[in-house]
CSV table of C-alpha atoms in Angstrom, one decimal:
chain,number,residue,atom,x,y,z
O,77,MET,CA,59.9,101.2,99.8
O,78,SER,CA,58.9,100.8,95.9
O,79,ASP,CA,55.3,99.0,94.8
O,80,LYS,CA,57.6,96.6,93.1
O,81,SER,CA,59.4,95.5,96.3
O,82,LYS,CA,56.2,95.3,98.3
O,83,LEU,CA,54.9,93.3,95.6
O,84,ALA,CA,58.0,90.9,95.3
O,85,GLN,CA,57.7,90.4,99.4
O,86,GLU,CA,54.3,89.4,99.4
O,87,LEU,CA,55.0,87.3,96.3
O,88,PHE,CA,57.7,85.4,98.4
O,89,LYS,CA,55.3,85.5,101.7
O,90,GLN,CA,52.8,83.4,99.6
O,91,GLY,CA,55.4,80.9,99.1
O,92,TYR,CA,57.0,81.7,96.0
O,93,ASN,CA,61.1,81.3,95.6
O,94,CYS,CA,63.0,84.2,95.7
O,95,SER,CA,63.3,84.5,91.9
O,96,GLN,CA,59.6,84.0,91.3
O,97,ALA,CA,58.7,86.8,93.5
O,98,VAL,CA,61.0,89.2,92.0
O,99,PHE,CA,60.9,88.3,88.3
O,100,THR,CA,56.7,88.1,89.2
O,101,ALA,CA,56.9,91.7,90.2
O,102,TYR,CA,57.7,92.9,87.1
O,103,ALA,CA,56.4,90.8,84.9
O,104,ASN,CA,53.5,92.4,83.5
O,105,ASP,CA,55.5,95.6,83.1
O,106,TYR,CA,56.8,93.7,80.3
O,107,GLY,CA,54.0,91.7,78.4
O,108,ILE,CA,54.6,88.6,80.6
O,109,ASP,CA,51.9,86.8,82.2
O,110,LYS,CA,52.0,85.3,85.9
O,111,GLU,CA,52.3,81.8,85.1
O,112,THR,CA,54.8,82.1,82.3
O,113,ALA,CA,57.0,84.2,84.7
O,114,LEU,CA,56.7,81.8,87.9
O,115,LYS,CA,57.6,79.3,85.3
O,116,LEU,CA,60.9,81.1,83.8
O,117,SER,CA,61.9,82.0,87.3
O,118,ALA,CA,61.2,78.8,89.0
O,119,SER,CA,64.6,77.0,88.6
O,120,PHE,CA,66.9,79.8,90.4
O,121,GLY,CA,65.1,79.9,93.8
O,122,GLY,CA,67.3,79.1,96.6
O,123,GLY,CA,70.4,80.0,94.4
O,124,MET,CA,69.9,78.1,91.5
O,125,GLY,CA,67.6,74.8,92.1
O,126,ARG,CA,68.3,75.2,96.0
O,127,MET,CA,72.2,74.9,95.6
O,128,ARG,CA,72.9,77.9,97.2
O,129,GLU,CA,75.1,79.7,94.3
O,130,VAL,CA,73.9,83.1,93.0
O,131,CYS,CA,71.1,84.6,95.2
O,132,GLY,CA,67.5,84.2,93.4
O,133,ALA,CA,66.5,87.2,93.6
O,134,LEU,CA,69.3,88.6,91.9
O,135,SER,CA,68.5,85.9,89.3
O,136,GLY,CA,65.0,86.8,89.1
O,137,ILE,CA,66.4,90.9,88.7
O,138,PHE,CA,69.2,90.0,86.4
O,139,MET,CA,66.4,88.6,84.3
O,140,VAL,CA,64.3,91.5,84.3
O,141,ALA,CA,67.5,93.8,83.4
O,142,GLY,CA,67.3,91.6,80.3
O,143,LEU,CA,64.1,92.3,79.2
O,144,GLU,CA,65.2,96.2,80.3
O,145,THR,CA,68.4,96.6,78.6
O,146,GLY,CA,68.8,93.0,76.8
O,147,ALA,CA,70.2,92.7,73.4
O,148,THR,CA,68.3,90.5,70.7
O,149,ASP,CA,70.9,90.9,67.8
O,150,GLY,CA,73.8,88.1,68.5
O,151,LYS,CA,76.1,90.7,66.8
O,152,ASP,CA,74.9,93.4,69.3
O,153,ALA,CA,78.3,94.2,71.0
O,154,GLU,CA,76.9,97.3,72.4
O,155,GLY,CA,73.7,95.7,73.3
O,156,LYS,CA,75.3,93.3,75.4
O,157,LYS,CA,77.6,95.5,77.0
O,158,ALA,CA,74.5,97.7,78.3
O,159,ASN,CA,73.3,94.3,79.7
O,160,TYR,CA,76.4,93.2,81.5
O,161,ASP,CA,77.0,97.0,82.6
O,162,LEU,CA,73.7,97.0,84.5
O,163,VAL,CA,74.0,93.2,85.6
O,164,GLN,CA,76.9,93.8,87.2
O,165,GLU,CA,76.3,97.3,88.6
O,166,ILE,CA,73.1,95.4,90.4
O,167,ALA,CA,75.4,92.8,91.3
O,168,ASP,CA,78.1,95.5,92.7
O,169,LYS,CA,75.6,97.3,94.7
O,170,TYR,CA,73.9,94.0,96.5
O,171,ARG,CA,77.3,92.5,97.2
O,172,LYS,CA,78.2,96.4,98.7
O,173,CYS,CA,74.9,96.3,100.9
O,174,ASN,CA,75.3,92.3,102.1
O,175,GLY,CA,78.9,91.1,101.9
O,176,SER,CA,77.9,88.7,99.0
O,177,ILE,CA,75.9,87.4,95.9
O,178,TYR,CA,75.7,84.0,97.0
O,179,CYS,CA,73.1,82.5,98.6
O,180,ARG,CA,75.0,80.2,101.2
O,181,ASP,CA,76.4,83.1,102.3
O,182,LEU,CA,73.5,85.4,102.7
O,183,LEU,CA,72.0,82.6,104.5
O,184,GLY,CA,75.6,81.7,106.6
O,185,LEU,CA,75.4,78.3,105.7
O,186,SER,CA,78.5,76.1,104.4
O,187,LYS,CA,78.3,74.3,101.4
O,188,ASN,CA,76.7,71.2,101.9
O,189,THR,CA,78.2,67.9,100.7
O,190,GLY,CA,75.0,65.9,100.2
O,191,THR,CA,74.1,64.5,96.6
O,192,GLN,CA,76.7,66.0,93.8
O,193,GLY,CA,77.9,68.5,96.5
O,194,PHE,CA,74.3,70.3,96.5
O,195,THR,CA,72.4,70.5,99.4
O,196,GLN,CA,69.3,69.2,99.7
O,197,THR,CA,66.3,69.7,97.4
O,198,THR,CA,63.2,69.6,99.5
O,199,PRO,CA,62.3,73.4,100.5
O,200,GLU,CA,61.6,74.2,104.0
O,201,GLU,CA,58.5,75.0,104.8
O,202,ARG,CA,57.3,78.8,105.6
O,203,THR,CA,56.8,78.9,109.2
O,204,GLU,CA,57.1,82.3,111.3
O,205,THR,CA,60.9,80.3,112.2
O,206,TYR,CA,61.7,80.0,108.6
O,207,TYR,CA,60.8,83.8,108.5
O,208,LYS,CA,62.9,84.8,111.5
O,209,LYS,CA,66.0,82.8,110.6
O,210,ARG,CA,66.3,83.9,107.0
O,211,PRO,CA,66.6,87.8,105.5
O,212,CYS,CA,65.2,86.7,102.2
O,213,VAL,CA,61.9,88.6,102.4
O,214,GLU,CA,64.5,91.6,103.1
O,215,LEU,CA,66.5,90.7,100.4
O,216,VAL,CA,63.5,90.6,97.4
O,217,GLY,CA,62.7,93.8,98.3
O,218,GLN,CA,66.3,95.3,98.5
O,219,VAL,CA,67.4,94.1,95.2
O,220,CYS,CA,64.0,95.8,93.5
O,221,GLU,CA,64.8,99.2,95.5
O,222,ILE,CA,68.3,98.7,93.7
O,223,PHE,CA,66.7,97.9,90.2
O,224,GLU,CA,64.3,101.1,90.7
O,225,GLU,CA,67.1,103.3,91.7
O,226,LEU,CA,69.2,102.1,88.8
O,227,LYS,CA,66.4,103.0,86.6
O,228,LYS,CA,66.0,106.1,87.7
O,229,GLU,CA,69.2,106.9,87.7
O,230,LYS,CA,69.7,106.2,83.9
O,231,MET,CA,66.3,107.9,83.1
O,232,SER,CA,68.1,111.2,84.7
O,233,GLU,CA,71.0,110.8,82.7
O,234,LEU,CA,69.0,110.4,79.3
O,235,GLN,CA,66.8,113.7,80.0
């Protein structure tokens, strides 16, 4: 397991959401301080604001992918394509490992029909039972492993 995976898992265990844990594990590599990283990625936890949509760990690594390959020129079609290719490759590998990229599927939840059709916004207390019933710690580590593997592949292609 990579250092990034371990760090992301540790951050998750400290109470940060899945997106925060993943993005913050990489933030320093891109000159982003921890507080800024935590704020930038805060809204993506629980499948985007706990709506149980795209997995927050994936959203976190997608932000890292943007830092790695994101285009900064609106007319840079090749740059956009490179980033979208990376994001789709990450998502495809993740889906193959887990059967879905959606938080609700990964957690075995059906979509709640509460307020506006979304789940409740209050996060669950992080207890031993919480960690036993959710695969999030493993998923946070896994998405980092997928990213690290793809980075190694891309670097070896350039050599």
